[in-house]
Short mmCIF file of C-alpha atoms in Angstrom, two decimals:
data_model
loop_
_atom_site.label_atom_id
_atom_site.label_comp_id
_atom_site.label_asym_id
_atom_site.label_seq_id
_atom_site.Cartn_x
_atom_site.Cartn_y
_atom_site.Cartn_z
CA UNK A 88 1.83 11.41 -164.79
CA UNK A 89 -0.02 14.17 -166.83
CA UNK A 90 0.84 17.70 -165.08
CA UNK A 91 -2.25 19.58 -165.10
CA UNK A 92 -0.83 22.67 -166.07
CA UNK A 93 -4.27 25.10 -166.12
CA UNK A 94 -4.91 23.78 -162.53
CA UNK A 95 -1.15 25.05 -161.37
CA UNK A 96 -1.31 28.18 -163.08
CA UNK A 97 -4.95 28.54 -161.32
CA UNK A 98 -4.30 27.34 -157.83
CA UNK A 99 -0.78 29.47 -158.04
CA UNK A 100 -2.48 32.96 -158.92
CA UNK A 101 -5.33 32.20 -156.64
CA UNK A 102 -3.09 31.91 -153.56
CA UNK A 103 -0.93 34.79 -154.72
CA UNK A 104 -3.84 36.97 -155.11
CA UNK A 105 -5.47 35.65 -151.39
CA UNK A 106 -1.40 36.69 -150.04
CA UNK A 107 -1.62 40.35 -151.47
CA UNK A 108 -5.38 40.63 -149.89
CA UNK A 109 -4.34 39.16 -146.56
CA UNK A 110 -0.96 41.38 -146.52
CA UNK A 111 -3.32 44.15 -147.19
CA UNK A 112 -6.10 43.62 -144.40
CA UNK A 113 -3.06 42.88 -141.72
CA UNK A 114 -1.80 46.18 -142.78
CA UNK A 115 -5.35 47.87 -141.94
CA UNK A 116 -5.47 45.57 -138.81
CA UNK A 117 -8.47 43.86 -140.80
CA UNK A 118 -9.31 40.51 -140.95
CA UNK A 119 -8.90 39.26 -144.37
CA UNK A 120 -12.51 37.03 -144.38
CA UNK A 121 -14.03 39.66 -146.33
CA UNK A 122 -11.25 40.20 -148.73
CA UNK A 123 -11.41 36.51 -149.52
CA UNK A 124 -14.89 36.38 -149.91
CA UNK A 125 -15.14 39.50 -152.44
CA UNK A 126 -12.04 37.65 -154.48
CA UNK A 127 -14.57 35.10 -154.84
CA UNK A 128 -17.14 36.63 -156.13
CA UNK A 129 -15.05 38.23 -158.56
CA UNK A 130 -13.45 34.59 -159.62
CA UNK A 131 -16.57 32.53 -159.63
CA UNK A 132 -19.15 32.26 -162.51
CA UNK A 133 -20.33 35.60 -163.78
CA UNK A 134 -17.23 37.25 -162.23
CA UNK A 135 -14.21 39.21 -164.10
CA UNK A 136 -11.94 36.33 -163.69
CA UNK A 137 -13.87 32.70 -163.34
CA UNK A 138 -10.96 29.79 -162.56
CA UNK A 139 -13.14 26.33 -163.92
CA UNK A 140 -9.93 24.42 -163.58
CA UNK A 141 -8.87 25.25 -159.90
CA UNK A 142 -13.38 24.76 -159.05
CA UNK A 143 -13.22 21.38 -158.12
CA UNK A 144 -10.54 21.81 -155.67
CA UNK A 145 -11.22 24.90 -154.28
CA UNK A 146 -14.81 23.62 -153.20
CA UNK A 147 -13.01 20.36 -152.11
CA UNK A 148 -10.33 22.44 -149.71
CA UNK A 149 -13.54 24.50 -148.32
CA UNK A 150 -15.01 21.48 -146.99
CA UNK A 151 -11.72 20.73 -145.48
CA UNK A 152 -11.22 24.14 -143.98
CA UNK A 153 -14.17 24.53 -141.95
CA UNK A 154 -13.31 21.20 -140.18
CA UNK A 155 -9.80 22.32 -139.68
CA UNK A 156 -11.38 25.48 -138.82
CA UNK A 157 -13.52 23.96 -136.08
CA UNK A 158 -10.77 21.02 -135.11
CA UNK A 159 -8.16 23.74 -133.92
CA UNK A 160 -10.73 25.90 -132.09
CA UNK A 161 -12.00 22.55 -130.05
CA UNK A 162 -8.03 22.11 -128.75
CA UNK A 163 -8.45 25.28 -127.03
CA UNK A 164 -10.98 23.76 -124.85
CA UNK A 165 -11.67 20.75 -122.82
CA UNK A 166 -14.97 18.88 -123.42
CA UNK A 167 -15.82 19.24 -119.08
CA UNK A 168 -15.02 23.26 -119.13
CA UNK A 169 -17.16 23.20 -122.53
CA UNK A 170 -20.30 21.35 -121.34
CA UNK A 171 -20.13 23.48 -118.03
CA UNK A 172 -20.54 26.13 -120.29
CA UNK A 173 -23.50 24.97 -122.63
CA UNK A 174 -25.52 24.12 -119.65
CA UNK A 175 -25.18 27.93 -118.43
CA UNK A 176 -25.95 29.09 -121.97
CA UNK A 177 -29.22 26.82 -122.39
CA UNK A 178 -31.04 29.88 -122.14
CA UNK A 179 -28.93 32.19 -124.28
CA UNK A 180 -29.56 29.47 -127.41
CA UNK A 181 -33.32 29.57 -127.01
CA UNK A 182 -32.90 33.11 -127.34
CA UNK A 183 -30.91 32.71 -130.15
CA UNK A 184 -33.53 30.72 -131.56
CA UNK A 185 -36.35 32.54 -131.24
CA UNK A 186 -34.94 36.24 -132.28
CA UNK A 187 -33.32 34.89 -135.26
CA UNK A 188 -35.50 32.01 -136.38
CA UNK A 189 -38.37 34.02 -136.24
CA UNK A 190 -37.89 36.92 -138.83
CA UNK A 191 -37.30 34.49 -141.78
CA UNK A 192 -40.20 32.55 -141.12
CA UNK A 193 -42.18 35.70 -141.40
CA UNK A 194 -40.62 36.79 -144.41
CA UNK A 195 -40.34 33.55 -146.11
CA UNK A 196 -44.72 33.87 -144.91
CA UNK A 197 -44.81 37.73 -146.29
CA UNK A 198 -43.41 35.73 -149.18
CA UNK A 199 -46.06 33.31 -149.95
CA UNK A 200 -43.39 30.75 -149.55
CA UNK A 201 -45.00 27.15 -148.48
CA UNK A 202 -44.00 25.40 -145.21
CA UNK A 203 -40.78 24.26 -146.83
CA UNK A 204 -39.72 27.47 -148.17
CA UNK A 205 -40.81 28.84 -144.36
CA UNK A 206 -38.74 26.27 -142.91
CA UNK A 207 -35.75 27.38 -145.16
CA UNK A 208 -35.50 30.73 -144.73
CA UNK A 209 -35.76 30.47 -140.87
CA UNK A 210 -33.06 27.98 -140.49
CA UNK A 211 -30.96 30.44 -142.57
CA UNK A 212 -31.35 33.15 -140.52
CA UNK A 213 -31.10 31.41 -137.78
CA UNK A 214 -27.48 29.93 -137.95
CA UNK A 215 -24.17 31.70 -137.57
CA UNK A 216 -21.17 30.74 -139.92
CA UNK A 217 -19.13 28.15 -137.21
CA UNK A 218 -16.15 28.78 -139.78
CA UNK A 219 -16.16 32.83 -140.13
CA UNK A 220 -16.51 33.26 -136.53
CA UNK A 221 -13.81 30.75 -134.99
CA UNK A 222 -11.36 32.86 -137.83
CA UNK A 223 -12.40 36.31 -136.65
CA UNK A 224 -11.90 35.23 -132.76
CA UNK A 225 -8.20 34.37 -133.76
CA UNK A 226 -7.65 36.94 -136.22
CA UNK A 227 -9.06 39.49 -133.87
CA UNK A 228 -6.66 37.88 -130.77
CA UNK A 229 -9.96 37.24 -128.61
CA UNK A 230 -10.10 33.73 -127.93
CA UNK A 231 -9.06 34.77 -124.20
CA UNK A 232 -11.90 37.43 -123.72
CA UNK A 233 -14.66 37.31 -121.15
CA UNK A 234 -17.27 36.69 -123.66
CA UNK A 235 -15.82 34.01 -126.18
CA UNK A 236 -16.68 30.81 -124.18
CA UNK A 237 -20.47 32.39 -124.28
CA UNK A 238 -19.97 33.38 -128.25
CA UNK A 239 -18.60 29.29 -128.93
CA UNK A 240 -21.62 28.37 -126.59
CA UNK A 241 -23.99 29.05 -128.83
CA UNK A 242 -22.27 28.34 -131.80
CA UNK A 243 -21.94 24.62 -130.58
CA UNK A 244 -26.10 24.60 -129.99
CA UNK A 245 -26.86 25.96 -132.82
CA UNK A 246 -24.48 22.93 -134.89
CA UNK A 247 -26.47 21.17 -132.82
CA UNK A 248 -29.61 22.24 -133.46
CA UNK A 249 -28.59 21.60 -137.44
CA UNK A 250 -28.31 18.10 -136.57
CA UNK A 251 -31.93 18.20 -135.81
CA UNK A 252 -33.08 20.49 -138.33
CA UNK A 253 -31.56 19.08 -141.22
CA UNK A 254 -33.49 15.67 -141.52
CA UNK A 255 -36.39 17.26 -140.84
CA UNK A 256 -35.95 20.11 -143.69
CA UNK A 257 -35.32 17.05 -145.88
CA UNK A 258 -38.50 15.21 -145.11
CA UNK A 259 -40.46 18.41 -144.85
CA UNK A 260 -39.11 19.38 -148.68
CA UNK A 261 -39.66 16.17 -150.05
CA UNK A 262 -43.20 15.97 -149.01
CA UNK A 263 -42.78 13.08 -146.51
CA UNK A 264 -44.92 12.75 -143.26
CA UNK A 265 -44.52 13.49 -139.47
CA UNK A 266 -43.46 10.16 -138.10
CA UNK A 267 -40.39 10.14 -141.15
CA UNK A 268 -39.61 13.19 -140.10
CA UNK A 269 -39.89 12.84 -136.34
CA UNK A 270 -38.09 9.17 -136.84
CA UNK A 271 -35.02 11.75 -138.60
CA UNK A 272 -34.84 13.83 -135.84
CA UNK A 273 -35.03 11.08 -133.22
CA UNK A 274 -32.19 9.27 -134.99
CA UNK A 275 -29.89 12.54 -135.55
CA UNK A 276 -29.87 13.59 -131.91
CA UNK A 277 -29.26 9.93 -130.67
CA UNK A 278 -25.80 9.95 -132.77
CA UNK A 279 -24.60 13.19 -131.59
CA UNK A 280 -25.51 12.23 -127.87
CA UNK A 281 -23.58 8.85 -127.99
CA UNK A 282 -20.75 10.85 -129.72
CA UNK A 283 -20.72 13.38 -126.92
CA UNK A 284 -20.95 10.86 -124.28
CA UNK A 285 -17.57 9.22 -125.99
CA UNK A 286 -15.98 11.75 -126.40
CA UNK A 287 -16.72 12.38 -122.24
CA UNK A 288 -16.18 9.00 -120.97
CA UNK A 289 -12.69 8.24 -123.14
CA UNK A 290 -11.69 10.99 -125.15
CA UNK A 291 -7.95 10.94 -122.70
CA UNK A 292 -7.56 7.55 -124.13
CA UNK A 293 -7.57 9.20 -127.43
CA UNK A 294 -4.89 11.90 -126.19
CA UNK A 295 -2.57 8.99 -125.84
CA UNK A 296 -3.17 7.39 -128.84
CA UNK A 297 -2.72 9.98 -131.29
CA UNK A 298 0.23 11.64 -129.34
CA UNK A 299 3.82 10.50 -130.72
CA UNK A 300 7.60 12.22 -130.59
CA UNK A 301 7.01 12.94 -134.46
CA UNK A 302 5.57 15.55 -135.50
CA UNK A 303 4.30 14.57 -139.33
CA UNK A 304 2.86 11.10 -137.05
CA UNK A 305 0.64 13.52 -135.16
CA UNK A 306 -0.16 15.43 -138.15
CA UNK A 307 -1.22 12.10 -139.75
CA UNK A 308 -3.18 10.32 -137.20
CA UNK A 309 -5.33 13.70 -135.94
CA UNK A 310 -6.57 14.77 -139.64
CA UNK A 311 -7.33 11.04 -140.28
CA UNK A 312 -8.98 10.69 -137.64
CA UNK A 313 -10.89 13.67 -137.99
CA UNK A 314 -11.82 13.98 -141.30
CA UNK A 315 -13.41 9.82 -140.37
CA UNK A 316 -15.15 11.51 -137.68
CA UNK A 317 -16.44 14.16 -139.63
CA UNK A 318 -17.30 11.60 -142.38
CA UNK A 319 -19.62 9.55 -140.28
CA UNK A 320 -21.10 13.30 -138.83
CA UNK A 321 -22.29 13.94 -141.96
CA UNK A 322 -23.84 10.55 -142.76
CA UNK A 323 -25.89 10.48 -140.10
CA UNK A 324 -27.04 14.66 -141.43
CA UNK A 325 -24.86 16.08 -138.41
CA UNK A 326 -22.68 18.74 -138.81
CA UNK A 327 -18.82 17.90 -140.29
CA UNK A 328 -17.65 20.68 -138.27
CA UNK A 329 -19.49 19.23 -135.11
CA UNK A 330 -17.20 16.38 -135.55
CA UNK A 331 -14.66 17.39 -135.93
CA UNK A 332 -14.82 20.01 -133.09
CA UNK A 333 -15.67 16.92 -130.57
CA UNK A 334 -12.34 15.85 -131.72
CA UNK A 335 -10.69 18.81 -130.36
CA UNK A 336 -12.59 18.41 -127.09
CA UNK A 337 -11.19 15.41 -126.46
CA UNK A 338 -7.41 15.80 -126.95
CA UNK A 339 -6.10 17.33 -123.57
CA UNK A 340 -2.36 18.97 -122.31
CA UNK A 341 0.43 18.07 -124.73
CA UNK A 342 -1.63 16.19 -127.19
CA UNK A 343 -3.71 19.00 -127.98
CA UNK A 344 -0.42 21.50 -127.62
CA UNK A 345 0.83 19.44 -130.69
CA UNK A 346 -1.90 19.09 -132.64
CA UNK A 347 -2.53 22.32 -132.05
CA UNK A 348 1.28 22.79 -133.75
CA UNK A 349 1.11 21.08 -136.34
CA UNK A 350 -2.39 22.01 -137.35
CA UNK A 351 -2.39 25.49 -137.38
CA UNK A 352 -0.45 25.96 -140.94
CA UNK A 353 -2.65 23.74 -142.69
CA UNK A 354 -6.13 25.12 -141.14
CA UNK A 355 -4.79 29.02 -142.32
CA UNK A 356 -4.61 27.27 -146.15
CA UNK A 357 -7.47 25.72 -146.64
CA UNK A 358 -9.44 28.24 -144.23
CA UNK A 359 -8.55 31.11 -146.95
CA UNK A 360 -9.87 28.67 -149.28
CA UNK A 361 -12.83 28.15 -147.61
CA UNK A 362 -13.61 31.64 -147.81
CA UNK A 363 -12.69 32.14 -150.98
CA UNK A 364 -15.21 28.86 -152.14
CA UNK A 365 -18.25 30.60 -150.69
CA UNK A 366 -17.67 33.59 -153.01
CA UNK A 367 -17.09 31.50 -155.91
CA UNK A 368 -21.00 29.99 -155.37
CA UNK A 369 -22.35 33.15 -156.06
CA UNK A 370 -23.09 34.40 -159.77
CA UNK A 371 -22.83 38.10 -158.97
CA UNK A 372 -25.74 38.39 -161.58
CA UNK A 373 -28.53 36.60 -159.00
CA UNK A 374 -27.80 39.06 -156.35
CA UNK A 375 -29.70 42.68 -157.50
CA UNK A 376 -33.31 42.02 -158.03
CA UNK A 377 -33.34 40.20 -154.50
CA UNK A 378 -31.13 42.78 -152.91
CA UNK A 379 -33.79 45.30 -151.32
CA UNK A 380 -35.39 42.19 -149.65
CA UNK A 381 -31.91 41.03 -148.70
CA UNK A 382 -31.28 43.92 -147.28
CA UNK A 383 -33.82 44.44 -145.31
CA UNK A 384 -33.72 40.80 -143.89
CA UNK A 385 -29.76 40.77 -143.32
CA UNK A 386 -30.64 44.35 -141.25
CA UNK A 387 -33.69 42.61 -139.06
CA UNK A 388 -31.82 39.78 -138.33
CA UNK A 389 -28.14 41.49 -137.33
CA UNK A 390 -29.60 43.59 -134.88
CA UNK A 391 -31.54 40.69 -133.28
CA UNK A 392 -28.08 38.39 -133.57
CA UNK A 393 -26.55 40.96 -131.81
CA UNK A 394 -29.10 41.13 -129.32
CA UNK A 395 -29.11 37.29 -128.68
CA UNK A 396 -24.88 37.91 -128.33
CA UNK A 397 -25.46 40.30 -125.78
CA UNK A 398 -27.84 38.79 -123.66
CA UNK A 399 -25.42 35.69 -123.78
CA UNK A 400 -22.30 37.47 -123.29
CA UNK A 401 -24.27 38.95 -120.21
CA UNK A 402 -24.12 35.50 -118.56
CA UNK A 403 -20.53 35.48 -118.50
CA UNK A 404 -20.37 38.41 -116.45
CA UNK A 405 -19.16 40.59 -119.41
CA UNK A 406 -19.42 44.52 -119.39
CA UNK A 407 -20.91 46.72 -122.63
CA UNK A 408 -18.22 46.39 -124.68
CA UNK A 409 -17.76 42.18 -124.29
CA UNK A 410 -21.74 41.89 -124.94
CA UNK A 411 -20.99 44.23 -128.47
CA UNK A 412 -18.11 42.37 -129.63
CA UNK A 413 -20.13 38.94 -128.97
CA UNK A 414 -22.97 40.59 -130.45
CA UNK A 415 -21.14 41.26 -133.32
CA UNK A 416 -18.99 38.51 -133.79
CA UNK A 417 -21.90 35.94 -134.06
CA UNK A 418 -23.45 38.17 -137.24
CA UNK A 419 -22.01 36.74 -140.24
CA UNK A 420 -23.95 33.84 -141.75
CA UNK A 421 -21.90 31.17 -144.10
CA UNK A 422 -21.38 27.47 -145.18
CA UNK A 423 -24.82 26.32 -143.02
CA UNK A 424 -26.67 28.32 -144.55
CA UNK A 425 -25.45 27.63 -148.10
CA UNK A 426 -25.95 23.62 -147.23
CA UNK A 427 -29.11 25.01 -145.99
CA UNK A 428 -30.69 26.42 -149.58
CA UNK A 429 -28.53 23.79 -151.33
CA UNK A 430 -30.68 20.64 -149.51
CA UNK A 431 -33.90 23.03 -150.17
CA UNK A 432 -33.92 24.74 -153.22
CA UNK A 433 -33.40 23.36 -155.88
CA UNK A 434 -35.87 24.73 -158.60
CA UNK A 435 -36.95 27.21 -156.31
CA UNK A 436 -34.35 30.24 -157.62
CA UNK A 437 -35.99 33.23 -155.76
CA UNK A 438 -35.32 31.62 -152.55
CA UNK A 439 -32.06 30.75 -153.42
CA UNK A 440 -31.15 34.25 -154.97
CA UNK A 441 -32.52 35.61 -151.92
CA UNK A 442 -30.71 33.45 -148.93
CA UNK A 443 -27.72 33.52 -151.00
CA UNK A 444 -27.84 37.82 -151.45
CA UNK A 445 -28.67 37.13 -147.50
CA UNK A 446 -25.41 35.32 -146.53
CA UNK A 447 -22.77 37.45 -148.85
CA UNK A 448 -24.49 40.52 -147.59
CA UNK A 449 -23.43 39.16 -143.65
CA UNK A 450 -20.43 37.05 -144.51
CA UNK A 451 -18.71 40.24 -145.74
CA UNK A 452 -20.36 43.02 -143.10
CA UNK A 453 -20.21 40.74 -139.89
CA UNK A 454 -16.30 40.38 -140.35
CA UNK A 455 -16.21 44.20 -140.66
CA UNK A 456 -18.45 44.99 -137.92
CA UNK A 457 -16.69 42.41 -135.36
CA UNK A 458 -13.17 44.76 -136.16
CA UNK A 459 -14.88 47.82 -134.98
CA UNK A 460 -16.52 46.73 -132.40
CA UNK A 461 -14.76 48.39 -128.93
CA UNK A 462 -11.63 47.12 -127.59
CA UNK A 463 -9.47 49.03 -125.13
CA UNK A 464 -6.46 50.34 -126.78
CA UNK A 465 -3.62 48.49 -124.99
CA UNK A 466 -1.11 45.75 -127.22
CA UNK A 467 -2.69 42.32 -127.05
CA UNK A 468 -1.13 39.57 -125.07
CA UNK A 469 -1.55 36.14 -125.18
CA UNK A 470 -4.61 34.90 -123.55
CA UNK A 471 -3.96 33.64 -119.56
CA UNK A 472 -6.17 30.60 -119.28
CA UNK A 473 -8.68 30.03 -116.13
CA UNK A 474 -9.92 26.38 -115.66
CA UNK A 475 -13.17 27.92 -114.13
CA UNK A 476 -16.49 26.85 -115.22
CA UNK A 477 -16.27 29.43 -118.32
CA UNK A 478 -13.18 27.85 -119.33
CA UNK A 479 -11.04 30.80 -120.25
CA UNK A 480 -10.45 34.14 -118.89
CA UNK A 481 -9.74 37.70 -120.99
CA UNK A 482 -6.94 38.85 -122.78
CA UNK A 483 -5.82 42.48 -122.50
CA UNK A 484 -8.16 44.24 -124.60
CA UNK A 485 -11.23 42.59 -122.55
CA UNK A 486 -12.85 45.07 -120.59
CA UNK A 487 -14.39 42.51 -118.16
CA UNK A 488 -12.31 41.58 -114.77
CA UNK A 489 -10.99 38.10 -114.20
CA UNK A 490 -13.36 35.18 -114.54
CA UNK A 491 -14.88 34.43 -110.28
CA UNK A 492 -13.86 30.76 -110.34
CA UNK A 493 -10.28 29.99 -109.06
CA UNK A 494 -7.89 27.79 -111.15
CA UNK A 495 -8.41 23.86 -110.59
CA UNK A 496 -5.21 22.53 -111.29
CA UNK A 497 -5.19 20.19 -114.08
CA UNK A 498 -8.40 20.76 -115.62
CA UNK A 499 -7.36 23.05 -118.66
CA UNK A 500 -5.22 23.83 -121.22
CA UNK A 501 -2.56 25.92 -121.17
CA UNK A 502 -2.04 29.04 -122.68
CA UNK A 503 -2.29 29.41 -126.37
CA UNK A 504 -1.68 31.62 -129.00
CA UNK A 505 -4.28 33.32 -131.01
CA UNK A 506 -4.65 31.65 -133.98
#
């Protein structure tokens, strides 16, 4: 077997570089998203240091880290304490919808964009990164706070709402007509309701199938079956990460204690590479003559992200400082967004430069801004788990009391660590 020797050297200072920038943000207290995303931009095409061998799998491992991403994040969660949840946030995702939809379909219209190009920009305004988010509410030691089940709430709709938007984006940009596109959308949301309803009715019968003494068996049979899952998500144009966070959902107690185990190593890998792939899709050349528009956009549509956190946060009973860090958290726009222009865009480079500018602009500030925003300054502890409708209760630096509902023995998880 030929050793691939420019790939090893690649892959080898890649990783060594994204240790050094982690090191370094967990000695500021940082999360290292940003670091990893600026290392890409500075080893992708254009940059100081491009790596062509180590491309293919770096974008490979990036689709693989936002499902791992999204799979350990679901096994902190059960999939009753989750839909409890989604039905008290309907109203927080519409207005989600509306404050952050809304300012790039104006813009893409104050561009003289056509309905396509409207349709584009809106939907990538409109969706938070699933994948920067679920790292920053580990990183940050938050997935016990007040306001995180309302934060996952409406990152869950909106995955959900790319399950609808996405066929109809495709029919709209290839010039097809209503009924193809309403057919899309008709066929879309059917899937992910049948796969919810599974996942409902018999996801404990998964629990004890994938469960086993050994640990590489569990490793084995949860990432197959996830990454199948997630397969078949995005064949019918639903969301991998949707998939694969239904998956999580539906393992339960030990199961998802193990998984959980087992899982965690691999997800920190291939997350960092995730990162580190969106910054590589950027030639660092397209971004300044879209910038001031970029910049003015990413602006308009953090403050009204941060509006649509706090007004969701709100529902969970959380005080000022929950709503800001919710607010904040849900800022940063990523991978949907880049599937989002890819699906679109093609000959149409100002709209890409410009979404693109757009989402490194956010995927590097939102991290930032999530670290500031207010904690109170006592030592984190692991989170204590509720198994009231909310589904988790806050850690020490929430600022919110403890969650009204009492425990319900048996319903939950128990307590996990951060990450």
């Amino acid at each position: 077997m030929h050793t691939p020797i420019a790939l090893l050297l690649e892959l080898g200072v890649i990783l060594t570089a994204l240790s050094l920038l982690g090191a370094l943000a967990r000695r500021f207290a940082l999360s290292p998203v940003p670091l990893y995303l600026v290392a890409g931009l500075a080893l992708g095409d254009g940059g100081i240091a491009p790596v062509p061998a180590a491309r293919e799998f770096v974008d490979m491992g990036a689709a693989i880290g936002v499902i791992l991403l999204l799979l350990v994040l679901g096994l902190d969660f059960t999939v009753r304490e989750f839909t409890v949840s989604l039905r008290r946030h309907r109203s927080s995702a519409a207005v989600d919808l509306v404050l952050n939809a809304t300012p790039g379909a104006v813009a893409g219209w104050l561009l003289g964009l056509d309905a396509g190009g409207i349709l584009t920009l809106a939907g990538a305004t409109y969706v938070s990164s699933s994948g920067i988010v679920a790292r920053l509410l580990g990183d940050l030691r938050r997935l016990g706070n007040r306001e995180t089940p309302a934060v996952l709430s409406v990152l869950v709709v909106e995955d959900f709402v790319m399950a609808a938007y996405l066929p109809l984006l495709a029919v709209v940009v290839s010039g097809g007509t209503w009924w193809q596109a309403l057919l899309a959308v008709a066929a879309a949301m059917s899937a992910v309701a049948a796969a919810i309803a599974a996942s409902w009715r018999w996801g404990h019968h998964v629990g004890r199938v994938l469960s086993h003494p050994d640990a590489e068996q569990v490793l084995l049979r949860v990432l197959g079956l996830t990454l199948i899952v997630a397969a078949l998500a995005e064949i019918i144009h639903v969301s991998a990460a949707v998939g694969a966070f239904l998956i999580g959902l539906a393992l339960t107690g030990t199961a998802a204690d193990r998984a959980r185990a087992v899982l965690s190593p691999l997800r920190d890998l291939f997350a960092a590479v995730f990162f580190l792939a969106l910054g590589l899709s950027v030639d660092p050349g397209d971004l300044l003559p879209v910038l001031p528009a970029a910049v003015a956009l990413a602006v308009v549509t953090g403050a009204t992200k941060l509006a649509a956190g706090w007004y969701a946060a709100g529902r969970e009973g959380a005080g000022r400082r929950g709503r800001l860090r919710a607010g904040t958290a849900l800022i940063a726009r990523g991978e949907f967004s880049v599937v989002i222009i890819g699906l679109a865009a093609p000959g149409q480079d100002r709209l890409a430069a410009l979404v693109t500018t757009y989402v490194m602009l956010l995927a590097v500030c939102g991290p930032v801004l999530t670290r500031f925003a207010p904690t109170r300054p006592t030592a984190p502890r692991p989170p204590i788990r509720r198994k009231g409708a909310a589904g988790l209760a806050p850690d020490a630096v929430s600022d919110a009391g403890p969650l009204p509902a009492p425990p319900r023995p048996g319903s939950g998880r128990g307590a996990a660590g951060p990450g």
